[in-house]
Coordinates of C-alpha atoms and ligand atoms in Angstrom, one line a residue:
M9 CA -56.0 0.8 119.3
P10 CA -54.5 3.6 117.7
S11 CA -53.6 4.0 113.9
P12 CA -50.0 3.8 112.6
H13 CA -50.5 7.9 112.7
D14 CA -51.2 8.2 116.3
T15 CA -48.8 5.4 117.2
L16 CA -46.0 7.1 115.4
A17 CA -46.9 10.9 116.1
P18 CA -46.0 10.9 120.0
R19 CA -42.8 8.9 118.9
I20 CA -41.9 11.7 116.5
S21 CA -42.8 14.6 119.4
A22 CA -40.5 12.6 121.7
A23 CA -37.7 12.7 119.4
I24 CA -37.8 16.2 118.5
A25 CA -37.8 16.9 122.4
A26 CA -35.0 14.9 122.9
A27 CA -33.4 16.3 120.0
F28 CA -33.8 20.0 120.6
G29 CA -35.5 20.4 124.0
E30 CA -39.1 20.3 125.6
D31 CA -39.8 23.9 124.0
F32 CA -39.8 22.3 120.5
R33 CA -41.8 19.3 121.2
D34 CA -44.6 19.3 118.3
A35 CA -48.0 17.9 119.8
D36 CA -48.8 17.0 116.2
P37 CA -46.0 16.8 113.7
V38 CA -47.1 16.3 110.2
L39 CA -47.2 12.8 109.0
R40 CA -48.7 11.5 106.0
P41 CA -48.7 8.5 103.8
S42 CA -46.7 9.0 100.6
Q43 CA -45.8 7.2 97.5
F44 CA -42.6 6.3 99.0
A45 CA -43.3 5.2 102.4
D46 CA -46.3 4.3 104.6
L47 CA -46.0 7.4 106.5
Q48 CA -43.8 10.5 105.4
V49 CA -42.7 13.1 108.6
N50 CA -42.6 16.8 107.3
A51 CA -41.3 18.1 110.5
A52 CA -37.9 19.4 109.6
L53 CA -38.6 21.9 107.5
A54 CA -40.5 24.2 110.1
L55 CA -38.0 23.1 112.6
S56 CA -35.3 24.1 110.8
K57 CA -35.7 28.2 110.9
R58 CA -36.4 27.6 114.7
V59 CA -33.5 25.7 115.7
G60 CA -31.3 27.3 113.0
M61 CA -30.3 24.1 111.5
P62 CA -30.5 23.1 107.9
P63 CA -33.5 20.9 107.5
R64 CA -31.8 17.5 106.6
K65 CA -29.6 18.1 110.0
V66 CA -32.6 18.4 111.6
A67 CA -34.1 15.4 110.0
E68 CA -31.0 13.4 110.7
S69 CA -31.0 14.7 114.3
I70 CA -34.5 13.5 114.9
V71 CA -33.9 10.2 113.3
E72 CA -31.1 9.7 115.9
H73 CA -33.4 10.1 118.8
L74 CA -36.4 8.1 117.3
D75 CA -37.1 5.0 119.2
V76 CA -39.1 3.1 116.7
A77 CA -37.6 -0.4 116.7
D78 CA -40.8 -2.4 117.5
L79 CA -42.7 -0.3 115.1
C80 CA -40.9 0.5 112.0
S81 CA -38.7 -1.9 109.6
G82 CA -37.1 1.0 107.9
V83 CA -36.5 5.1 108.5
E84 CA -34.8 7.0 105.7
I85 CA -34.4 10.5 105.1
S86 CA -34.9 11.9 101.7
G87 CA -35.4 15.1 99.6
P88 CA -34.7 18.2 101.7
G89 CA -35.7 16.6 104.8
F90 CA -38.5 14.2 104.7
I91 CA -38.4 11.4 107.1
N92 CA -39.7 8.3 105.2
V93 CA -41.0 5.6 107.6
T94 CA -42.0 1.8 106.5
L95 CA -44.2 0.1 109.2
A96 CA -43.1 -3.3 110.1
D97 CA -45.0 -5.9 108.6
S98 CA -45.2 -7.5 111.8
W99 CA -46.4 -4.8 113.7
I100 CA -49.4 -4.0 111.0
A101 CA -50.1 -7.7 111.5
A102 CA -50.6 -7.4 115.5
A103 CA -52.3 -4.2 115.4
V104 CA -55.0 -6.0 112.6
V105 CA -55.3 -8.6 115.0
E106 CA -55.9 -6.3 118.1
M107 CA -58.3 -4.2 115.9
A108 CA -60.4 -7.5 115.0
G109 CA -60.8 -8.5 118.5
D110 CA -62.1 -5.1 119.5
P111 CA -65.5 -4.8 119.3
R112 CA -65.4 -1.2 118.6
L113 CA -63.1 -1.8 115.9
G114 CA -60.5 0.9 117.0
V115 CA -63.4 3.6 117.3
E116 CA -62.4 5.3 121.0
I117 CA -65.0 6.7 123.2
Q118 CA -64.7 10.4 123.1
P119 CA -65.1 12.5 126.3
Q120 CA -68.8 13.2 126.2
L121 CA -70.1 16.3 125.0
V122 CA -73.9 17.2 125.1
I123 CA -74.7 18.0 121.4
P124 CA -78.6 18.9 120.1
I125 CA -78.5 18.6 116.6
D126 CA -81.1 20.5 114.7
Y127 CA -81.7 18.8 111.2
S128 CA -84.5 17.8 108.9
A129 CA -86.9 20.3 109.8
P130 CA -89.6 20.2 106.8
N131 CA -92.5 22.4 106.7
V132 CA -96.1 21.2 107.9
A133 CA -98.6 20.7 105.2
K134 CA -95.4 21.1 102.4
E135 CA -93.8 18.9 100.3
M136 CA -90.1 17.9 101.4
H137 CA -87.6 19.5 99.1
V138 CA -84.3 17.7 98.2
G139 CA -82.8 20.4 100.3
H140 CA -84.8 18.6 103.3
L141 CA -83.8 15.2 102.1
R142 CA -80.0 16.3 102.3
T143 CA -80.1 18.0 105.6
T144 CA -82.2 14.6 107.0
V145 CA -79.1 12.1 105.4
V146 CA -76.5 14.3 106.5
G147 CA -78.1 15.3 109.9
D148 CA -78.5 11.5 110.8
A149 CA -75.1 10.5 109.6
L150 CA -73.4 12.8 112.1
A151 CA -75.9 12.2 114.6
R152 CA -75.0 8.1 114.4
T153 CA -71.6 9.0 114.1
L154 CA -71.2 11.4 117.2
E155 CA -73.6 8.8 119.1
H156 CA -71.0 6.1 118.4
L157 CA -68.4 8.3 119.5
G158 CA -69.8 8.5 123.1
H159 CA -71.5 11.9 122.8
R160 CA -75.0 12.6 124.2
V161 CA -76.7 13.5 121.1
I162 CA -80.2 15.3 121.2
R163 CA -82.0 15.1 118.1
Q164 CA -84.2 18.4 117.2
N165 CA -86.4 18.3 114.7
H166 CA -87.3 22.1 114.0
V167 CA -90.4 21.6 111.9
G168 CA -92.2 24.6 110.3
D169 CA -95.6 24.3 112.4
W170 CA -96.4 28.1 113.0
G171 CA -96.8 31.2 111.1
T172 CA -99.6 33.0 109.2
P173 CA -100.1 30.3 106.5
F174 CA -102.0 28.1 109.1
G175 CA -104.8 30.5 109.1
M176 CA -105.6 29.5 105.6
L177 CA -104.5 26.0 106.1
V178 CA -106.8 25.2 109.2
E179 CA -109.7 26.9 107.4
H180 CA -109.2 24.9 104.3
L181 CA -109.0 22.1 106.4
L182 CA -112.5 22.7 108.0
D183 CA -113.8 23.4 104.6
V184 CA -112.9 20.2 102.9
G185 CA -113.7 18.3 106.3
E186 CA -111.5 16.3 108.4
G187 CA -111.0 13.0 107.4
S188 CA -112.1 13.7 103.6
E189 CA -110.0 12.7 100.6
A190 CA -109.1 16.3 100.3
A191 CA -107.8 16.6 103.7
R192 CA -105.9 13.0 103.6
L193 CA -104.0 15.2 100.8
V194 CA -101.7 16.3 103.5
E195 CA -100.3 13.1 104.0
T196 CA -100.0 12.0 100.6
D197 CA -99.2 15.2 98.3
P198 CA -99.0 18.2 101.1
N199 CA -98.6 20.5 97.9
A200 CA -101.6 19.7 96.6
F201 CA -103.2 20.6 99.7
Y202 CA -101.7 23.8 100.1
A203 CA -101.9 25.1 96.7
A204 CA -105.8 24.3 97.1
A205 CA -106.0 26.3 100.2
R206 CA -103.8 29.2 98.5
E207 CA -105.9 29.6 95.6
K208 CA -108.9 30.0 97.8
F209 CA -107.3 32.4 99.7
D210 CA -106.1 34.3 96.6
G211 CA -109.5 34.0 94.9
G212 CA -112.0 35.2 97.4
A213 CA -112.2 38.1 100.0
E214 CA -114.4 35.9 102.4
F215 CA -112.1 33.2 102.6
A216 CA -109.0 35.6 103.0
D217 CA -110.9 37.2 105.9
R218 CA -111.7 33.9 107.6
S219 CA -108.4 33.0 107.2
R220 CA -107.0 36.1 108.9
A221 CA -109.5 35.6 111.8
R222 CA -108.3 32.1 112.2
V223 CA -104.9 33.1 112.7
V224 CA -106.0 35.4 115.4
A225 CA -107.7 32.4 117.1
L226 CA -104.8 30.2 116.4
Q227 CA -102.3 32.4 118.3
A228 CA -105.2 33.3 121.0
G229 CA -105.4 29.6 121.8
D230 CA -109.0 29.0 120.9
P231 CA -109.4 25.4 121.8
E232 CA -111.0 24.3 118.8
T233 CA -108.7 26.1 116.3
V234 CA -105.7 24.5 118.3
R235 CA -107.4 21.3 118.0
V236 CA -107.9 21.6 114.0
W237 CA -104.2 22.6 113.8
E238 CA -102.9 20.0 115.9
S239 CA -104.6 17.2 113.6
L240 CA -103.2 19.1 110.6
L241 CA -99.6 18.6 112.1
G242 CA -101.0 14.7 112.6
L243 CA -101.4 14.2 109.2
S244 CA -98.1 15.9 108.3
K245 CA -96.2 13.9 110.8
K246 CA -97.6 10.8 109.0
Y247 CA -96.2 12.0 105.8
F248 CA -92.8 12.9 107.2
N249 CA -92.7 9.6 109.1
R250 CA -93.1 7.7 105.8
I251 CA -90.2 9.5 104.3
Y252 CA -88.0 8.8 107.4
S253 CA -89.0 5.2 107.5
T254 CA -88.2 4.9 103.9
L255 CA -85.0 6.5 104.1
G256 CA -84.2 4.6 107.2
V257 CA -83.5 7.6 109.4
T258 CA -83.3 7.4 113.0
L259 CA -85.8 10.3 113.7
T260 CA -89.0 9.6 115.5
D261 CA -91.9 11.8 117.2
A262 CA -89.8 12.3 120.2
D263 CA -87.3 14.6 118.1
L264 CA -89.9 16.6 117.2
A265 CA -89.2 20.4 118.2
G266 CA -90.8 22.4 115.9
E267 CA -91.2 26.2 116.0
S268 CA -94.6 26.2 117.8
M269 CA -92.8 24.8 121.1
Y270 CA -91.3 28.3 121.4
N271 CA -94.3 30.6 121.4
D272 CA -94.5 31.1 125.0
D273 CA -91.1 32.3 124.9
L274 CA -90.9 34.8 122.1
A275 CA -92.6 38.1 123.9
S276 CA -90.3 37.8 127.0
I277 CA -87.2 37.3 124.7
C278 CA -88.2 40.6 123.0
D279 CA -88.7 42.3 126.0
E280 CA -85.7 41.4 127.6
L281 CA -83.7 42.4 124.5
Q282 CA -85.4 45.7 124.4
A283 CA -84.8 46.2 128.1
K284 CA -81.1 45.5 127.7
G285 CA -80.7 48.1 125.0
I286 CA -79.9 45.4 122.5
A287 CA -83.1 45.6 120.3
V288 CA -84.8 49.0 119.3
E289 CA -88.0 50.1 117.6
S290 CA -87.3 51.0 113.9
E291 CA -90.5 51.5 111.8
G292 CA -92.8 50.0 114.0
A293 CA -90.6 46.8 114.2
L294 CA -88.5 45.7 116.9
C295 CA -84.9 45.0 115.5
I296 CA -81.3 44.4 116.4
F297 CA -78.7 46.3 114.6
M298 CA -75.2 45.0 114.9
D299 CA -71.9 46.9 113.6
E300 CA -70.4 43.7 111.8
F301 CA -73.6 43.2 110.1
T302 CA -74.1 45.9 107.3
G303 CA -75.4 45.8 104.0
R304 CA -74.9 48.3 100.8
E305 CA -73.5 51.2 101.8
G306 CA -72.3 50.3 105.0
K307 CA -76.1 50.4 106.2
P308 CA -76.4 48.1 109.0
V309 CA -78.7 45.2 108.2
P310 CA -81.5 44.9 111.0
L311 CA -82.6 41.5 112.7
I312 CA -86.2 41.8 113.0
I313 CA -87.7 40.0 115.9
R314 CA -91.1 41.7 115.9
K315 CA -92.7 42.7 112.9
S316 CA -94.8 46.1 112.8
D317 CA -97.7 44.0 113.2
G318 CA -96.8 42.3 116.2
G319 CA -95.9 39.1 114.8
Y320 CA -92.7 37.2 115.6
G321 CA -90.6 35.5 112.8
Y322 CA -88.1 32.6 112.3
A323 CA -85.0 34.7 113.7
T324 CA -87.0 35.5 117.3
T325 CA -87.7 31.5 117.4
D326 CA -84.2 30.9 116.5
L327 CA -83.1 33.0 119.1
A328 CA -85.2 30.8 121.7
T329 CA -83.8 27.5 120.4
I330 CA -80.5 28.7 121.2
K331 CA -81.8 29.6 124.8
Y332 CA -83.5 26.3 125.0
R333 CA -80.6 24.2 124.2
V334 CA -78.1 26.2 126.6
E335 CA -80.3 26.5 129.4
R336 CA -82.5 23.4 129.2
L337 CA -80.3 21.0 127.3
H338 CA -76.9 22.1 128.8
A339 CA -75.5 22.1 125.2
D340 CA -71.6 21.9 124.8
K341 CA -71.7 22.1 121.1
I342 CA -75.3 22.9 119.0
L343 CA -75.2 22.0 115.6
Y344 CA -77.7 23.4 112.6
V345 CA -77.7 21.3 109.7
V346 CA -79.4 23.7 107.4
G347 CA -79.0 25.4 103.9
A348 CA -76.0 27.4 103.0
P349 CA -78.2 30.4 102.4
Q350 CA -79.1 30.9 105.9
A351 CA -75.6 31.4 107.2
L352 CA -76.2 35.1 107.6
H353 CA -79.4 34.5 109.5
F354 CA -77.7 32.1 112.0
Q355 CA -74.5 34.5 112.3
M356 CA -77.0 37.3 113.2
V357 CA -78.9 35.1 115.5
W358 CA -75.7 33.9 117.2
A359 CA -74.3 37.3 117.5
A360 CA -77.6 38.7 119.2
A361 CA -77.6 35.8 121.5
R362 CA -74.1 36.4 122.7
L363 CA -74.9 40.3 123.3
A364 CA -77.9 38.9 125.4
G365 CA -75.6 36.7 127.4
W366 CA -77.6 33.6 126.2
L367 CA -74.9 32.0 124.4
P368 CA -71.7 31.4 126.6
S369 CA -68.4 31.7 125.0
D370 CA -67.9 27.9 125.9
V371 CA -70.9 26.8 123.7
V372 CA -70.1 26.7 120.2
P373 CA -73.0 27.0 117.7
I374 CA -72.3 25.5 114.4
H375 CA -73.8 25.8 111.1
V376 CA -73.3 22.8 108.9
Q377 CA -73.9 24.3 105.6
I378 CA -76.1 22.3 103.3
G379 CA -75.2 22.8 99.4
N380 CA -77.7 22.6 96.7
V381 CA -78.9 19.3 94.9
L382 CA -79.2 20.3 91.4
G383 CA -81.0 18.9 88.1
E384 CA -79.0 18.1 84.9
D385 CA -79.7 21.7 83.8
K386 CA -77.4 22.7 86.8
K387 CA -80.3 24.4 88.7
I388 CA -82.1 23.9 91.8
L389 CA -83.7 20.5 91.4
R390 CA -87.6 21.5 91.7
T391 CA -89.3 19.5 88.9
R392 CA -88.9 16.3 87.2
E393 CA -90.3 16.1 83.6
G394 CA -92.0 19.4 83.7
V395 CA -93.8 18.3 87.3
A396 CA -93.1 19.4 90.6
L397 CA -90.8 17.2 92.2
K398 CA -91.9 14.5 95.0
L399 CA -89.8 13.5 97.1
M400 CA -91.3 9.9 97.9
A401 CA -91.5 9.4 94.0
L402 CA -87.6 10.2 93.6
L403 CA -87.2 7.4 96.5
D404 CA -89.2 5.2 94.7
D405 CA -87.5 5.6 91.4
G406 CA -83.9 4.5 93.3
V407 CA -85.6 1.6 94.5
T408 CA -87.2 0.4 91.1
K409 CA -84.0 1.0 89.2
A410 CA -81.9 -1.2 92.0
R411 CA -84.7 -3.6 91.6
A412 CA -84.0 -4.2 87.9
Y413 CA -80.5 -4.8 88.6
V414 CA -81.3 -7.3 91.2
D415 CA -83.7 -9.2 89.1
E416 CA -81.2 -9.5 86.6
A417 CA -78.2 -10.3 88.7
R418 CA -80.3 -12.7 91.2
P419 CA -82.8 -14.5 89.6
D420 CA -82.3 -17.3 92.2
L421 CA -83.4 -15.0 95.2
S422 CA -87.0 -15.4 96.0
E423 CA -89.5 -12.0 95.4
T424 CA -89.2 -10.9 98.9
E425 CA -85.6 -11.3 99.2
R426 CA -85.0 -9.3 96.0
A427 CA -87.4 -6.7 97.2
T428 CA -85.4 -6.2 100.3
I429 CA -82.0 -5.8 98.4
A430 CA -83.6 -3.6 96.0
R431 CA -84.8 -1.3 98.9
Q432 CA -81.3 -1.7 100.6
V433 CA -79.5 -0.7 97.5
G434 CA -81.9 2.0 96.1
I435 CA -82.1 4.2 99.0
G436 CA -78.4 3.4 100.0
A437 CA -77.4 4.6 96.7
I438 CA -79.4 8.0 97.2
K439 CA -78.4 8.5 100.9
Y440 CA -74.5 7.5 99.6
A441 CA -74.6 10.0 96.9
D442 CA -75.6 12.8 99.1
L443 CA -72.8 11.8 101.6
S444 CA -70.1 11.4 99.5
V445 CA -69.8 14.9 98.5
A446 CA -68.7 17.4 101.1
H447 CA -72.1 18.6 102.7
D448 CA -71.7 22.5 101.5
S449 CA -70.9 21.8 97.9
A450 CA -73.5 21.2 95.1
Y451 CA -74.0 18.2 93.3
V452 CA -76.2 17.1 90.2
F453 CA -79.0 14.4 91.1
D454 CA -78.2 11.8 88.9
L455 CA -80.0 8.4 89.7
D456 CA -78.2 6.2 86.9
R457 CA -74.5 7.0 88.2
M458 CA -76.1 6.8 92.0
V459 CA -77.2 3.0 91.6
S460 CA -74.1 2.2 89.3
L461 CA -71.7 -0.8 90.7
T462 CA -69.0 1.1 89.7
G463 CA -67.1 4.3 90.9
N464 CA -67.5 6.0 94.4
T465 CA -71.3 4.4 95.1
G466 CA -73.2 3.0 97.8
P467 CA -73.8 -0.1 95.4
Y468 CA -70.2 -0.3 94.7
L469 CA -69.4 -0.4 98.8
Q470 CA -72.4 -2.4 99.4
Y471 CA -71.2 -5.1 96.7
A472 CA -67.8 -5.3 98.5
A473 CA -69.1 -6.0 101.8
A474 CA -71.7 -8.8 100.3
R475 CA -68.7 -10.2 98.2
V476 CA -66.8 -10.7 101.5
R477 CA -69.8 -12.2 103.2
S478 CA -70.2 -15.0 100.1
I479 CA -66.6 -15.9 100.3
F480 CA -67.3 -17.1 103.9
R481 CA -70.3 -18.8 102.8
S482 CA -68.3 -20.8 99.9
A483 CA -65.6 -21.6 102.9
G484 CA -68.6 -22.8 105.2
E485 CA -67.0 -20.3 107.9
D486 CA -68.4 -18.0 110.1
V487 CA -67.5 -14.0 108.9
T488 CA -67.5 -13.1 112.7
G489 CA -64.9 -15.4 113.6
V490 CA -61.8 -13.7 115.6
P491 CA -58.5 -14.4 113.8
R492 CA -55.9 -16.5 115.6
A493 CA -53.1 -14.8 113.8
V494 CA -52.4 -12.5 111.0
E495 CA -49.6 -12.4 108.3
V496 CA -49.1 -9.5 106.1
R497 CA -46.6 -10.3 103.5
E498 CA -47.7 -9.4 99.9
P499 CA -47.8 -5.7 99.1
A500 CA -51.8 -5.9 98.7
E501 CA -52.1 -7.4 102.4
R502 CA -50.1 -4.6 103.8
A503 CA -52.1 -2.2 101.9
L504 CA -55.1 -3.5 103.4
G505 CA -54.0 -3.9 106.8
L506 CA -53.0 -0.4 106.9
Q507 CA -56.2 1.1 105.5
L508 CA -58.2 -1.0 108.2
L509 CA -55.9 0.5 110.5
E510 CA -57.1 4.1 109.9
F511 CA -60.9 3.4 110.6
G512 CA -60.8 4.8 114.3
S513 CA -59.1 8.0 113.2
V514 CA -61.3 8.6 110.4
V515 CA -64.3 8.0 112.4
R516 CA -63.0 10.4 115.1
H517 CA -62.0 13.2 112.3
V518 CA -66.0 13.0 111.2
G519 CA -67.1 13.7 114.9
H520 CA -64.6 16.5 115.3
E521 CA -64.8 18.3 111.7
L522 CA -68.6 17.3 111.0
E523 CA -67.6 15.7 107.7
P524 CA -69.3 12.4 106.6
H525 CA -67.9 12.3 103.1
R526 CA -64.3 11.5 104.9
L527 CA -65.7 8.3 106.1
A528 CA -67.4 7.8 102.5
A529 CA -63.8 8.2 100.8
Y530 CA -62.4 6.2 103.6
L531 CA -64.8 3.2 102.7
F532 CA -64.5 3.8 98.9
E533 CA -60.5 3.2 99.4
L534 CA -61.1 0.5 101.6
A535 CA -63.3 -1.1 99.1
Q536 CA -60.6 -0.7 96.5
A537 CA -57.7 -1.9 98.9
F538 CA -59.9 -5.0 99.4
S539 CA -60.6 -5.7 95.7
S540 CA -56.8 -5.3 94.9
F541 CA -56.0 -7.6 97.7
Y542 CA -58.7 -10.0 96.5
E543 CA -57.2 -10.2 92.9
H544 CA -53.5 -10.5 93.9
C545 CA -54.1 -12.9 96.9
P546 CA -56.2 -16.0 96.7
V547 CA -58.2 -16.6 100.0
L548 CA -59.9 -19.9 99.7
K549 CA -57.5 -21.5 97.6
A550 CA -54.6 -20.8 100.0
E551 CA -53.7 -22.9 102.5
G552 CA -53.0 -23.1 106.4
S553 CA -51.9 -20.0 108.1
V554 CA -52.0 -17.9 105.0
R555 CA -55.8 -19.0 104.7
E556 CA -56.5 -18.3 108.2
S557 CA -54.6 -15.1 107.7
R558 CA -56.5 -14.0 104.8
L559 CA -59.5 -15.1 105.9
A560 CA -59.2 -12.7 109.3
L561 CA -58.4 -9.7 106.6
C562 CA -61.5 -10.5 105.1
S563 CA -63.5 -10.7 108.0
L564 CA -62.3 -7.4 109.4
T565 CA -63.0 -5.8 106.0
A566 CA -66.7 -7.0 106.1
A567 CA -66.9 -5.5 109.8
V568 CA -65.5 -2.4 108.9
M569 CA -67.6 -1.8 106.0
V570 CA -70.6 -2.7 107.8
Q571 CA -69.9 -0.5 110.5
G572 CA -68.8 2.4 108.4
L573 CA -71.9 2.4 106.4
D574 CA -74.1 2.1 109.4
L575 CA -72.8 5.4 110.6
L576 CA -73.4 6.9 107.7
G577 CA -77.2 5.4 107.9
V578 CA -76.6 3.0 104.9
E579 CA -77.7 -0.7 105.2
T580 CA -75.6 -3.9 103.8
P581 CA -77.3 -6.4 102.2
T582 CA -76.3 -9.9 103.3
E583 CA -75.8 -10.7 99.4
M584 CA -76.2 -8.9 96.2
Ligands
LIG622 N1 -87.8 24.8 108.6 C1 -86.8 25.3 108.0 C2 -86.6 25.4 106.3 O1 -87.4 24.5 105.7 C3 -85.5 24.7 108.4 C4 -85.2 25.2 109.9 C5 -84.0 25.0 110.3 N2 -83.7 25.0 111.6 C6 -83.4 26.2 112.2 N3 -83.7 26.2 113.5 N4 -84.0 27.4 111.8 O2 -85.9 26.1 105.4

């Protein structure tokens, strides 16, 4: 069920072709909603030079050849050559009915691509920070949306589970005793565990020596060491999973694809790069120098793939992720939802992978850059009230704030009901705040604003959906009933209908451009269109076919709101 834009665009193209010949057919003529019309066509300006006619004449010619009698009630030329199109009320009404009868609500299945998506990726035995919160929330929204569009999404949680600190961490775990209270900190307060290990490492040569020996044993695959390392991972997994289930994200243990998974590939990656002459030894390290990556004074920046001590690093592992995702997962597109500061790292890794022939030109790697989350002081949010920030405490605070609202607004509900709504609203507020800004721009973490019921917030949208449901409860009707007929007469009805019809193209756009904030903005506009409709068009007090029609618009609004929020990973309470 194409949107007004998608229905009109081919007609405009056809008219251009009919007027000026096939050579001038415009696959995607510029059409946008404007103050003066439902859609404004802005094609004449660009065409005028090519066909050597004044823009207004071009516009007249297009209109003469335009076949839209079934679709439009008015076509007018304005200004220098804009074509203002008013859609027919009857067309909007019929399209709304069609959309309401479509279980996919107008979201068309796309030709399937295989898309591994690397997101979340916290580090073992460390606290997840707000940056990890953001990649988790944005990555999950993208995974859900791409899956809904019909793609084969393969979640890859590239957790940091390898490297020299693990000698120290394993040794500390053995010291405090597996199963002890101090060991359980990995699960409840990972930074405290890490800090305790670090302190011992910095404070005593004996522990530091044992830790270094432990790294060697771990790398050599000593069974006892590997077992303890695995138990450390197990504890961390419990911590990650508690955060994931609180957030309601779709990641499971099956999606874990940590750094250690690639250990066996690293030596051969280095050998192959060296044999191909792509990597060279420099000051004892194995490095790749590429002309396009230069630092100060034009000196090439090295991509180090084997350190002088023989150890491999983050870059080597990421070369392995490319190989794995291309060769084994058969990726068409590879998404890395990772902090913006890692942009150079990925560019260098991809360029190296292309040189090595591991990244064919038809496979597109994309860095979905994650911007910073800031505190009120506009610096990266790391502490709260002077103490190191704990992600779980932050999420709990969101729920507590929402709970205060629910207790006040709905004393009639049971304790369990209020607890459920508070969780949905508090967590939804935090996730939505993250998703409503472009993923690569920074935002200030302000819980009070996030849980507010006004403005572009999660609770405002959840409330809009809950309100529609309550209308149906009062009417004693089923919210999912398929409408028999819809009429759009009032401006607010038209505006709501038109907004509903855009859903499919917005979701498709989110899948193409990887911009969940577009869906958030769309849903916010939908909630506003609904508010204004509800204010101007009585629903339950209306009668006959008008009542039926308005209930149908309400029902479709609820369906789109619930589906849209679900694609973002935000739950909708049945009442608020
Ligand atoms: N663990 C890393 C971090 O915390 C993120 C890993 C992102 N994924 C990747 N393939 N490099 O910064």
